PDB file of C-alpha atoms in Angstrom:
ATOM      1  CA  MET X   1     -16.688 152.736  84.022  1.00 84.00           C
ATOM      2  CA  LYS X   2     -13.298 153.153  82.410  1.00 95.00           C
ATOM      3  CA  PRO X   3     -10.286 152.457  84.164  1.00 98.00           C
ATOM      4  CA  THR X   4      -7.743 154.256  85.550  1.00 98.00           C
ATOM      5  CA  LEU X   5      -4.009 154.667  84.696  1.00 98.00           C
ATOM      6  CA  PHE X   6      -1.890 155.469  87.263  1.00 98.00           C
ATOM      7  CA  ILE X   7       2.032 156.121  86.372  1.00 96.00           C
ATOM      8  CA  LEU X   8       4.606 156.584  88.945  1.00 95.00           C
ATOM      9  CA  ALA X   9       6.742 159.390  87.993  1.00 91.00           C
ATOM     10  CA  ALA X  10       8.380 161.079  91.162  1.00 87.00           C
ATOM     11  CA  GLY X  11      11.703 158.978  91.133  1.00 72.00           C
ATOM     12  CA  MET X  12      14.815 160.611  89.609  1.00 44.00           C
ATOM     13  CA  GLY X  13      16.758 157.961  86.994  1.00 43.00           C
ATOM     14  CA  SER X  14      19.977 158.324  89.338  1.00 42.00           C
ATOM     15  CA  ARG X  15      21.783 155.806  86.787  1.00 42.00           C
ATOM     16  CA  TYR X  16      20.552 157.515  83.818  1.00 41.00           C
ATOM     17  CA  GLY X  17      21.654 161.162  84.816  1.00 46.00           C
ATOM     18  CA  GLY X  18      18.627 162.884  84.830  1.00 49.00           C
ATOM     19  CA  LEU X  19      14.790 163.810  84.841  1.00 58.00           C
ATOM     20  CA  LYS X  20      14.459 160.778  82.268  1.00 55.00           C
ATOM     21  CA  GLN X  21      10.395 160.907  83.012  1.00 59.00           C
ATOM     22  CA  LEU X  22      10.447 164.431  80.703  1.00 70.00           C
ATOM     23  CA  ASP X  23      13.320 163.449  78.168  1.00 78.00           C
ATOM     24  CA  GLY X  24      11.967 163.474  74.795  1.00 85.00           C
ATOM     25  CA  LEU X  25      12.794 160.344  72.819  1.00 92.00           C
ATOM     26  CA  GLY X  26       9.761 160.014  70.343  1.00 93.00           C
ATOM     27  CA  PRO X  27      10.568 161.833  66.871  1.00 94.00           C
ATOM     28  CA  SER X  28       8.163 164.990  67.764  1.00 93.00           C
ATOM     29  CA  GLY X  29       9.822 165.211  71.238  1.00 91.00           C
ATOM     30  CA  GLU X  30       7.749 162.207  72.806  1.00 93.00           C
ATOM     31  CA  THR X  31       8.382 160.741  76.107  1.00 90.00           C
ATOM     32  CA  ILE X  32       8.311 157.262  77.107  1.00 92.00           C
ATOM     33  CA  MET X  33       5.074 158.250  79.267  1.00 92.00           C
ATOM     34  CA  ASP X  34       3.509 160.234  75.982  1.00 95.00           C
ATOM     35  CA  TYR X  35       3.462 156.507  74.257  1.00 97.00           C
ATOM     36  CA  SER X  36       2.198 154.863  77.335  1.00 97.00           C
ATOM     37  CA  VAL X  37      -0.697 157.223  77.647  1.00 97.00           C
ATOM     38  CA  TYR X  38      -1.587 157.252  73.706  1.00 98.00           C
ATOM     39  CA  ASP X  39      -1.607 153.371  74.278  1.00 98.00           C
ATOM     40  CA  ALA X  40      -3.985 153.478  77.460  1.00 98.00           C
ATOM     41  CA  ILE X  41      -6.286 155.723  75.757  1.00 98.00           C
ATOM     42  CA  ARG X  42      -6.504 153.308  72.503  1.00 97.00           C
ATOM     43  CA  ALA X  43      -7.411 150.881  74.935  1.00 98.00           C
ATOM     44  CA  GLY X  44     -10.305 152.227  76.895  1.00 98.00           C
ATOM     45  CA  PHE X  45      -8.656 153.967  80.076  1.00 98.00           C
ATOM     46  CA  GLY X  46     -10.541 157.090  80.769  1.00 98.00           C
ATOM     47  CA  LYS X  47      -8.299 158.483  83.348  1.00 98.00           C
ATOM     48  CA  ILE X  48      -4.337 159.245  83.479  1.00 98.00           C
ATOM     49  CA  VAL X  49      -3.865 160.046  87.174  1.00 98.00           C
ATOM     50  CA  PHE X  50       0.015 160.537  87.719  1.00 96.00           C
ATOM     51  CA  VAL X  51       2.632 160.432  91.070  1.00 96.00           C
ATOM     52  CA  ILE X  52       5.130 163.306  91.235  1.00 92.00           C
ATOM     53  CA  ARG X  53       7.198 165.247  93.310  1.00 90.00           C
ATOM     54  CA  HIS X  54       6.109 168.583  94.280  1.00 89.00           C
ATOM     55  CA  ASP X  55       9.814 169.815  93.025  1.00 85.00           C
ATOM     56  CA  PHE X  56       9.167 169.628  89.371  1.00 84.00           C
ATOM     57  CA  GLU X  57       5.302 170.455  89.309  1.00 88.00           C
ATOM     58  CA  ASP X  58       5.507 173.071  87.148  1.00 88.00           C
ATOM     59  CA  GLU X  59       7.470 171.626  84.507  1.00 84.00           C
ATOM     60  CA  PHE X  60       5.596 168.299  84.654  1.00 86.00           C
ATOM     61  CA  ARG X  61       2.351 170.213  83.995  1.00 89.00           C
ATOM     62  CA  GLU X  62       3.829 172.573  81.260  1.00 87.00           C
ATOM     63  CA  LYS X  63       5.638 169.751  79.269  1.00 83.00           C
ATOM     64  CA  ILE X  64       3.771 166.856  80.243  1.00 87.00           C
ATOM     65  CA  ILE X  65       0.224 167.539  81.156  1.00 91.00           C
ATOM     66  CA  SER X  66      -0.478 170.259  78.829  1.00 92.00           C
ATOM     67  CA  LYS X  67      -0.641 167.778  75.558  1.00 93.00           C
ATOM     68  CA  TYR X  68      -3.029 165.367  77.228  1.00 94.00           C
ATOM     69  CA  LYS X  69      -5.570 168.619  77.745  1.00 90.00           C
ATOM     70  CA  ASP X  70      -8.177 167.230  74.853  1.00 92.00           C
ATOM     71  CA  HIS X  71      -7.196 163.864  74.651  1.00 96.00           C
ATOM     72  CA  VAL X  72      -8.001 162.699  78.301  1.00 97.00           C
ATOM     73  CA  ALA X  73      -8.819 163.280  81.649  1.00 97.00           C
ATOM     74  CA  THR X  74      -5.557 163.587  83.921  1.00 97.00           C
ATOM     75  CA  ASP X  75      -4.972 164.224  87.906  1.00 97.00           C
ATOM     76  CA  VAL X  76      -1.595 164.813  89.845  1.00 96.00           C
ATOM     77  CA  VAL X  77      -0.616 163.858  93.225  1.00 97.00           C
ATOM     78  CA  PHE X  78       2.238 163.968  95.040  1.00 96.00           C
ATOM     79  CA  GLN X  79       4.910 161.566  96.609  1.00 95.00           C
ATOM     80  CA  ASP X  80       6.468 163.432 100.019  1.00 94.00           C
ATOM     81  CA  ILE X  81       8.925 161.893 102.570  1.00 94.00           C
ATOM     82  CA  THR X  82       6.339 163.675 104.975  1.00 94.00           C
ATOM     83  CA  ALA X  83       3.352 162.064 103.893  1.00 95.00           C
ATOM     84  CA  LEU X  84       2.891 159.475 106.581  1.00 95.00           C
ATOM     85  CA  PRO X  85      -0.060 157.636 108.716  1.00 95.00           C
ATOM     86  CA  GLU X  86      -0.675 159.731 111.888  1.00 93.00           C
ATOM     87  CA  GLY X  87       1.741 159.061 114.506  1.00 92.00           C
ATOM     88  CA  PHE X  88       4.880 158.779 111.965  1.00 94.00           C
ATOM     89  CA  THR X  89       7.100 161.395 111.162  1.00 92.00           C
ATOM     90  CA  PRO X  90      10.496 160.451 109.059  1.00 92.00           C
ATOM     91  CA  ASP X  91      14.119 161.246 110.222  1.00 92.00           C
ATOM     92  CA  PRO X  92      15.469 164.297 109.327  1.00 93.00           C
ATOM     93  CA  GLU X  93      18.416 163.013 107.385  1.00 94.00           C
ATOM     94  CA  ARG X  94      16.088 160.796 105.582  1.00 93.00           C
ATOM     95  CA  SER X  95      16.060 161.718 101.556  1.00 90.00           C
ATOM     96  CA  LYS X  96      15.324 158.784  99.844  1.00 89.00           C
ATOM     97  CA  PRO X  97      11.480 157.887  99.073  1.00 91.00           C
ATOM     98  CA  TRP X  98       9.608 155.629 100.723  1.00 95.00           C
ATOM     99  CA  GLY X  99       9.372 153.265  97.138  1.00 94.00           C
ATOM    100  CA  THR X 100       6.618 152.017  95.074  1.00 95.00           C
ATOM    101  CA  GLY X 101       4.201 150.561  97.794  1.00 97.00           C
ATOM    102  CA  HIS X 102       4.399 154.101  98.980  1.00 97.00           C
ATOM    103  CA  ALA X 103       4.129 155.923  95.618  1.00 97.00           C
ATOM    104  CA  VAL X 104       0.509 154.139  95.236  1.00 98.00           C
ATOM    105  CA  LEU X 105      -0.825 154.944  98.349  1.00 97.00           C
ATOM    106  CA  MET X 106      -0.958 158.653  97.289  1.00 97.00           C
ATOM    107  CA  GLY X 107      -3.239 157.623  94.506  1.00 97.00           C
ATOM    108  CA  LYS X 108      -5.899 156.634  97.380  1.00 97.00           C
ATOM    109  CA  THR X 109      -7.944 160.300  97.033  1.00 94.00           C
ATOM    110  CA  ALA X 110      -7.888 160.291  93.051  1.00 97.00           C
ATOM    111  CA  ILE X 111      -8.727 157.064  91.790  1.00 98.00           C
ATOM    112  CA  ASN X 112     -12.616 155.192  93.064  1.00 97.00           C
ATOM    113  CA  GLU X 113     -12.104 152.497  89.915  1.00 97.00           C
ATOM    114  CA  PRO X 114      -9.837 149.668  88.998  1.00 98.00           C
ATOM    115  CA  PHE X 115      -6.560 151.104  88.129  1.00 98.00           C
ATOM    116  CA  GLY X 116      -3.689 150.213  86.420  1.00 98.00           C
ATOM    117  CA  VAL X 117       0.304 151.315  87.556  1.00 98.00           C
ATOM    118  CA  ILE X 118       2.803 151.679  85.537  1.00 97.00           C
ATOM    119  CA  ASN X 119       6.281 153.224  85.797  1.00 94.00           C
ATOM    120  CA  ALA X 120       7.136 156.491  84.038  1.00 91.00           C
ATOM    121  CA  ASP X 121      10.159 155.673  82.187  1.00 87.00           C
ATOM    122  CA  ASP X 122       9.416 152.098  80.667  1.00 92.00           C
ATOM    123  CA  TYR X 123       8.005 151.101  77.257  1.00 96.00           C
ATOM    124  CA  TYR X 124       5.188 148.720  77.594  1.00 98.00           C
ATOM    125  CA  GLY X 125       3.477 148.307  74.015  1.00 97.00           C
ATOM    126  CA  PRO X 126      -0.006 148.360  72.967  1.00 98.00           C
ATOM    127  CA  GLU X 127      -0.865 145.055  73.743  1.00 98.00           C
ATOM    128  CA  THR X 128       0.363 145.523  77.497  1.00 98.00           C
ATOM    129  CA  PHE X 129      -2.372 147.965  77.765  1.00 98.00           C
ATOM    130  CA  GLN X 130      -4.900 146.330  75.748  1.00 98.00           C
ATOM    131  CA  ILE X 131      -4.359 143.248  78.225  1.00 98.00           C
ATOM    132  CA  LEU X 132      -4.351 145.545  81.746  1.00 98.00           C
ATOM    133  CA  ALA X 133      -7.569 147.699  80.272  1.00 98.00           C
ATOM    134  CA  ASP X 134      -9.934 144.501  79.491  1.00 98.00           C
ATOM    135  CA  SER X 135      -8.833 142.439  82.714  1.00 98.00           C
ATOM    136  CA  LEU X 136      -9.742 145.931  84.661  1.00 98.00           C
ATOM    137  CA  ARG X 137     -12.889 146.398  83.181  1.00 97.00           C
ATOM    138  CA  GLU X 138     -13.744 142.787  84.199  1.00 96.00           C
ATOM    139  CA  ALA X 139     -12.579 143.585  87.815  1.00 96.00           C
ATOM    140  CA  GLU X 140     -14.965 146.763  88.212  1.00 94.00           C
ATOM    141  CA  GLY X 141     -17.568 146.191  91.227  1.00 94.00           C
ATOM    142  CA  LYS X 142     -15.037 143.166  92.449  1.00 95.00           C
ATOM    143  CA  LYS X 143     -12.679 143.147  95.355  1.00 96.00           C
ATOM    144  CA  GLY X 144      -9.388 141.564  95.980  1.00 96.00           C
ATOM    145  CA  GLU X 145      -9.179 140.144  92.363  1.00 97.00           C
ATOM    146  CA  TYR X 146      -6.477 141.763  91.061  1.00 98.00           C
ATOM    147  CA  CYS X 147      -3.669 141.172  87.712  1.00 98.00           C
ATOM    148  CA  MET X 148      -0.422 141.985  86.619  1.00 98.00           C
ATOM    149  CA  VAL X 149       0.930 141.308  83.535  1.00 98.00           C
ATOM    150  CA  GLY X 150       4.149 139.504  83.169  1.00 98.00           C
ATOM    151  CA  PHE X 151       6.849 140.035  80.490  1.00 98.00           C
ATOM    152  CA  ARG X 152       9.063 137.206  79.277  1.00 97.00           C
ATOM    153  CA  ILE X 153      12.570 137.536  80.900  1.00 97.00           C
ATOM    154  CA  ASP X 154      13.882 137.701  77.322  1.00 96.00           C
ATOM    155  CA  ASN X 155      11.694 140.639  76.065  1.00 96.00           C
ATOM    156  CA  THR X 156      12.950 142.833  79.249  1.00 96.00           C
ATOM    157  CA  LEU X 157      16.693 142.944  78.886  1.00 93.00           C
ATOM    158  CA  SER X 158      19.179 145.758  78.165  1.00 89.00           C
ATOM    159  CA  GLU X 159      22.293 145.389  76.241  1.00 87.00           C
ATOM    160  CA  ASN X 160      23.898 147.997  78.193  1.00 88.00           C
ATOM    161  CA  GLY X 161      24.030 146.540  82.158  1.00 90.00           C
ATOM    162  CA  GLY X 162      22.113 143.992  84.122  1.00 94.00           C
ATOM    163  CA  VAL X 163      18.416 145.089  85.134  1.00 93.00           C
ATOM    164  CA  SER X 164      16.330 144.296  88.064  1.00 93.00           C
ATOM    165  CA  ARG X 165      13.086 142.652  88.100  1.00 95.00           C
ATOM    166  CA  GLY X 166      10.346 140.632  89.664  1.00 94.00           C
ATOM    167  CA  PHE X 167      10.735 137.004  89.147  1.00 96.00           C
ATOM    168  CA  CYS X 168       7.366 135.689  89.560  1.00 97.00           C
ATOM    169  CA  GLN X 169       6.272 132.611  90.237  1.00 96.00           C
ATOM    170  CA  VAL X 170       3.070 131.559  88.504  1.00 97.00           C
ATOM    171  CA  SER X 171       0.885 128.673  89.623  1.00 97.00           C
ATOM    172  CA  ALA X 172      -0.461 125.956  86.975  1.00 95.00           C
ATOM    173  CA  ASP X 173      -3.927 127.746  86.390  1.00 96.00           C
ATOM    174  CA  GLY X 174      -2.187 131.074  85.800  1.00 97.00           C
ATOM    175  CA  PHE X 175      -2.234 132.591  89.279  1.00 98.00           C
ATOM    176  CA  LEU X 176       0.558 134.693  91.009  1.00 98.00           C
ATOM    177  CA  THR X 177       2.026 133.125  93.792  1.00 97.00           C
ATOM    178  CA  GLY X 178       4.991 135.225  94.906  1.00 94.00           C
ATOM    179  CA  VAL X 179       7.394 137.610  93.448  1.00 94.00           C
ATOM    180  CA  THR X 180      10.721 137.736  94.235  1.00 94.00           C
ATOM    181  CA  GLU X 181      13.316 140.536  93.417  1.00 92.00           C
ATOM    182  CA  CYS X 182      16.437 139.541  91.624  1.00 95.00           C
ATOM    183  CA  HIS X 183      18.802 142.286  90.756  1.00 94.00           C
ATOM    184  CA  ASN X 184      21.603 142.711  87.915  1.00 96.00           C
ATOM    185  CA  ILE X 185      19.827 140.027  85.560  1.00 97.00           C
ATOM    186  CA  ARG X 186      22.114 139.833  82.550  1.00 96.00           C
ATOM    187  CA  ARG X 187      23.825 137.605  80.101  1.00 96.00           C
ATOM    188  CA  ASN X 188      27.288 136.125  81.170  1.00 93.00           C
ATOM    189  CA  ALA X 189      30.024 135.600  77.998  1.00 91.00           C
ATOM    190  CA  ASP X 190      28.644 132.609  77.904  1.00 93.00           C
ATOM    191  CA  GLY X 191      24.887 133.936  77.037  1.00 94.00           C
ATOM    192  CA  LYS X 192      23.666 132.218  79.990  1.00 95.00           C
ATOM    193  CA  LEU X 193      21.136 133.851  82.200  1.00 97.00           C
ATOM    194  CA  VAL X 194      22.384 135.175  85.532  1.00 97.00           C
ATOM    195  CA  TYR X 195      21.799 137.451  87.950  1.00 97.00           C
ATOM    196  CA  ASP X 196      23.443 138.395  91.666  1.00 96.00           C
ATOM    197  CA  LEU X 197      22.369 137.002  95.212  1.00 95.00           C
ATOM    198  CA  ASP X 198      24.207 137.607  98.307  1.00 92.00           C
ATOM    199  CA  GLY X 199      27.768 138.308  96.106  1.00 92.00           C
ATOM    200  CA  GLU X 200      27.395 135.099  94.564  1.00 95.00           C
ATOM    201  CA  THR X 201      26.900 134.629  90.377  1.00 96.00           C
ATOM    202  CA  ILE X 202      23.189 132.433  89.854  1.00 94.00           C
ATOM    203  CA  PRO X 203      21.488 131.325  87.093  1.00 96.00           C
ATOM    204  CA  PHE X 204      18.079 132.858  86.227  1.00 97.00           C
ATOM    205  CA  PRO X 205      15.432 130.909  84.477  1.00 96.00           C
ATOM    206  CA  GLU X 206      15.328 131.227  80.598  1.00 95.00           C
ATOM    207  CA  GLY X 207      11.797 132.124  79.595  1.00 94.00           C
ATOM    208  CA  ALA X 208      10.589 133.269  83.473  1.00 96.00           C
ATOM    209  CA  SER X 209       7.663 135.335  83.776  1.00 97.00           C
ATOM    210  CA  VAL X 210       8.813 138.811  84.895  1.00 97.00           C
ATOM    211  CA  SER X 211       7.410 141.929  86.364  1.00 97.00           C
ATOM    212  CA  MET X 212       7.686 145.328  85.231  1.00 96.00           C
ATOM    213  CA  ASN X 213       5.860 146.852  87.455  1.00 96.00           C
ATOM    214  CA  VAL X 214       2.236 146.732  85.538  1.00 98.00           C
ATOM    215  CA  TRP X 215      -0.188 145.874  87.883  1.00 98.00           C
ATOM    216  CA  GLY X 216      -4.325 145.652  87.807  1.00 98.00           C
ATOM    217  CA  LEU X 217      -5.746 146.862  90.941  1.00 98.00           C
ATOM    218  CA  THR X 218      -9.030 147.932  92.642  1.00 98.00           C
ATOM    219  CA  PRO X 219      -9.682 150.180  94.977  1.00 98.00           C
ATOM    220  CA  ASP X 220     -10.021 148.163  98.391  1.00 98.00           C
ATOM    221  CA  TYR X 221      -6.000 147.847  97.581  1.00 98.00           C
ATOM    222  CA  PHE X 222      -5.489 151.244  99.019  1.00 98.00           C
ATOM    223  CA  ASP X 223      -6.570 150.115 102.658  1.00 97.00           C
ATOM    224  CA  TYR X 224      -4.741 146.727 102.623  1.00 98.00           C
ATOM    225  CA  SER X 225      -1.425 148.570 101.324  1.00 98.00           C
ATOM    226  CA  GLU X 226      -1.818 151.511 104.443  1.00 97.00           C
ATOM    227  CA  ARG X 227      -2.416 148.558 106.697  1.00 98.00           C
ATOM    228  CA  GLU X 228       0.741 146.795 105.201  1.00 98.00           C
ATOM    229  CA  PHE X 229       2.629 150.349 104.946  1.00 98.00           C
ATOM    230  CA  ILE X 230       2.235 150.839 108.906  1.00 98.00           C
ATOM    231  CA  LYS X 231       3.625 147.614 109.502  1.00 97.00           C
ATOM    232  CA  PHE X 232       6.411 148.671 107.813  1.00 97.00           C
ATOM    233  CA  LEU X 233       6.647 151.821 109.309  1.00 97.00           C
ATOM    234  CA  ASN X 234       6.811 150.103 112.621  1.00 96.00           C
ATOM    235  CA  ALA X 235       9.535 147.986 111.997  1.00 95.00           C
ATOM    236  CA  HIS X 236      11.768 150.304 109.374  1.00 95.00           C
ATOM    237  CA  ALA X 237      10.514 154.098 109.976  1.00 93.00           C
ATOM    238  CA  SER X 238      14.056 155.224 111.874  1.00 92.00           C
ATOM    239  CA  GLU X 239      15.896 153.577 108.598  1.00 93.00           C
ATOM    240  CA  LEU X 240      17.217 155.748 106.093  1.00 94.00           C
ATOM    241  CA  LYS X 241      17.142 153.874 103.147  1.00 93.00           C
ATOM    242  CA  SER X 242      14.175 151.108 103.357  1.00 94.00           C
ATOM    243  CA  GLU X 243      11.705 150.916 101.233  1.00 95.00           C
ATOM    244  CA  PHE X 244       8.275 150.004 100.550  1.00 96.00           C
ATOM    245  CA  TYR X 245       7.363 148.100  97.418  1.00 95.00           C
ATOM    246  CA  ILE X 246       3.859 147.005  95.833  1.00 96.00           C
ATOM    247  CA  PRO X 247       5.289 143.033  95.570  1.00 95.00           C
ATOM    248  CA  SER X 248       5.540 143.192  99.323  1.00 94.00           C
ATOM    249  CA  VAL X 249       2.537 144.120  99.849  1.00 96.00           C
ATOM    250  CA  VAL X 250       1.295 141.551  96.739  1.00 96.00           C
ATOM    251  CA  ASN X 251       2.750 139.170  98.141  1.00 96.00           C
ATOM    252  CA  THR X 252       1.808 139.010 102.084  1.00 97.00           C
ATOM    253  CA  LEU X 253      -1.913 139.646 100.472  1.00 98.00           C
ATOM    254  CA  ILE X 254      -1.601 136.104  98.887  1.00 97.00           C
ATOM    255  CA  GLN X 255      -0.170 134.538 101.188  1.00 96.00           C
ATOM    256  CA  ASN X 256      -2.953 136.151 103.708  1.00 97.00           C
ATOM    257  CA  GLY X 257      -5.731 134.829 101.513  1.00 97.00           C
ATOM    258  CA  GLU X 258      -6.795 137.955 101.218  1.00 98.00           C
ATOM    259  CA  CYS X 259      -6.366 138.073  97.060  1.00 97.00           C
ATOM    260  CA  THR X 260      -5.769 136.420  94.318  1.00 97.00           C
ATOM    261  CA  LEU X 261      -3.637 137.493  91.435  1.00 98.00           C
ATOM    262  CA  ALA X 262      -4.033 136.410  87.992  1.00 98.00           C
ATOM    263  CA  VAL X 263      -0.813 136.891  85.544  1.00 98.00           C
ATOM    264  CA  LYS X 264      -1.541 137.856  82.245  1.00 97.00           C
ATOM    265  CA  GLN X 265       1.056 137.520  79.623  1.00 97.00           C
ATOM    266  CA  THR X 266       2.062 139.936  77.079  1.00 97.00           C
ATOM    267  CA  PRO X 267       3.772 139.462  73.640  1.00 96.00           C
ATOM    268  CA  SER X 268       5.644 142.908  74.024  1.00 96.00           C
ATOM    269  CA  LYS X 269       9.038 143.789  74.315  1.00 95.00           C
ATOM    270  CA  TRP X 270      10.070 146.044  76.906  1.00 94.00           C
ATOM    271  CA  PHE X 271      12.625 149.071  76.263  1.00 91.00           C
ATOM    272  CA  GLY X 272      13.233 151.828  78.468  1.00 86.00           C
ATOM    273  CA  VAL X 273      16.615 154.044  79.767  1.00 82.00           C
ATOM    274  CA  THR X 274      17.500 152.327  82.657  1.00 76.00           C
ATOM    275  CA  TYR X 275      21.012 153.796  81.500  1.00 80.00           C
ATOM    276  CA  ALA X 276      22.079 156.943  79.797  1.00 81.00           C
ATOM    277  CA  ALA X 277      23.661 154.349  77.048  1.00 85.00           C
ATOM    278  CA  ASP X 278      20.101 152.994  76.520  1.00 86.00           C
ATOM    279  CA  ARG X 279      18.782 156.688  74.930  1.00 89.00           C
ATOM    280  CA  GLU X 280      20.414 156.289  71.454  1.00 91.00           C
ATOM    281  CA  ALA X 281      18.892 152.656  70.995  1.00 91.00           C
ATOM    282  CA  THR X 282      15.399 154.000  72.253  1.00 92.00           C
ATOM    283  CA  VAL X 283      15.258 156.970  69.834  1.00 94.00           C
ATOM    284  CA  ASN X 284      15.781 154.401  67.311  1.00 95.00           C
ATOM    285  CA  GLN X 285      12.873 151.836  68.716  1.00 95.00           C
ATOM    286  CA  PHE X 286      10.162 154.792  68.594  1.00 96.00           C
ATOM    287  CA  ARG X 287      11.178 155.744  64.899  1.00 96.00           C
ATOM    288  CA  LYS X 288      11.028 151.863  63.777  1.00 97.00           C
ATOM    289  CA  LEU X 289       7.252 151.646  65.266  1.00 97.00           C
ATOM    290  CA  VAL X 290       6.468 155.184  63.514  1.00 97.00           C
ATOM    291  CA  ASP X 291       7.842 153.763  60.353  1.00 97.00           C
ATOM    292  CA  GLU X 292       5.810 150.640  61.124  1.00 97.00           C
ATOM    293  CA  GLY X 293       2.723 152.557  61.293  1.00 97.00           C
ATOM    294  CA  VAL X 294       2.187 151.438  65.097  1.00 97.00           C
ATOM    295  CA  TYR X 295       2.259 155.294  65.966  1.00 97.00           C
ATOM    296  CA  PRO X 296       1.955 158.515  64.467  1.00 96.00           C
ATOM    297  CA  ALA X 297       4.928 160.401  63.609  1.00 94.00           C
ATOM    298  CA  SER X 298       3.014 163.280  66.157  1.00 94.00           C
ATOM    299  CA  LEU X 299       1.558 161.552  69.220  1.00 94.00           C
ATOM    300  CA  PHE X 300      -0.540 164.521  70.552  1.00 91.00           C
ATOM    301  CA  ALA X 301      -0.522 166.840  67.132  1.00 80.00           C
TER     302      ALA X 301
END
């Protein structure tokens, strides 16, 4: 059975200033997602599932889903604030989504095989998808043996501002022992890596492995995640901005001994549109990759 790729596409890039998932950045108007889907097909993924919001479904199907029709099977699920376990209702004043952990839970009805999880607005590179697909094929029929693809921090920075990354603590034998979210990672005037913590500027380790939200999971993950989401809601359901994240679930499962998570390092360099100023550089990067023959000028012609 071929693995599935689950793309988190429900967010609106507030810092970017628009619905960046639908922004045409390639030479023929391709989105970042188009490159991810193209790389996933080449790596051997057999289905693509998107999690989106209902309010842009028609535009998404017209601009995105339609172009994959003759290339790969697709499905769509929806993230909605009201999509909660029985017995829970959101505060009527809440407008913020419940986070990436909740978004992944929306795939429970559509995914029955090993699956990868990625962001819609990040470029990960062909090598990343090959590493992920190979690991997921090895995971078929297994439970609690997950993976993630780790990036070198140097390969994930933006020239236009600080970035948030999950700092990965990795054991000597290559397994994740924990993920710590670090915010506003950038190089200071001296060229040193730093990030912000409780109002202070803290050094960030050079060469560290960071999470770019590239996870390899098996369907048993959904039950674990739903259990942890209920715990989260019991503690935070009345709050308007608290979010439920994938790393919080992963950290808990690792600490409980309920899963192992192998860290697979990729040589790929990330780029994306965290900020509006990133757009021009991203357009130039895709043009360069086309000129180098990594991609055709039109992905799904």
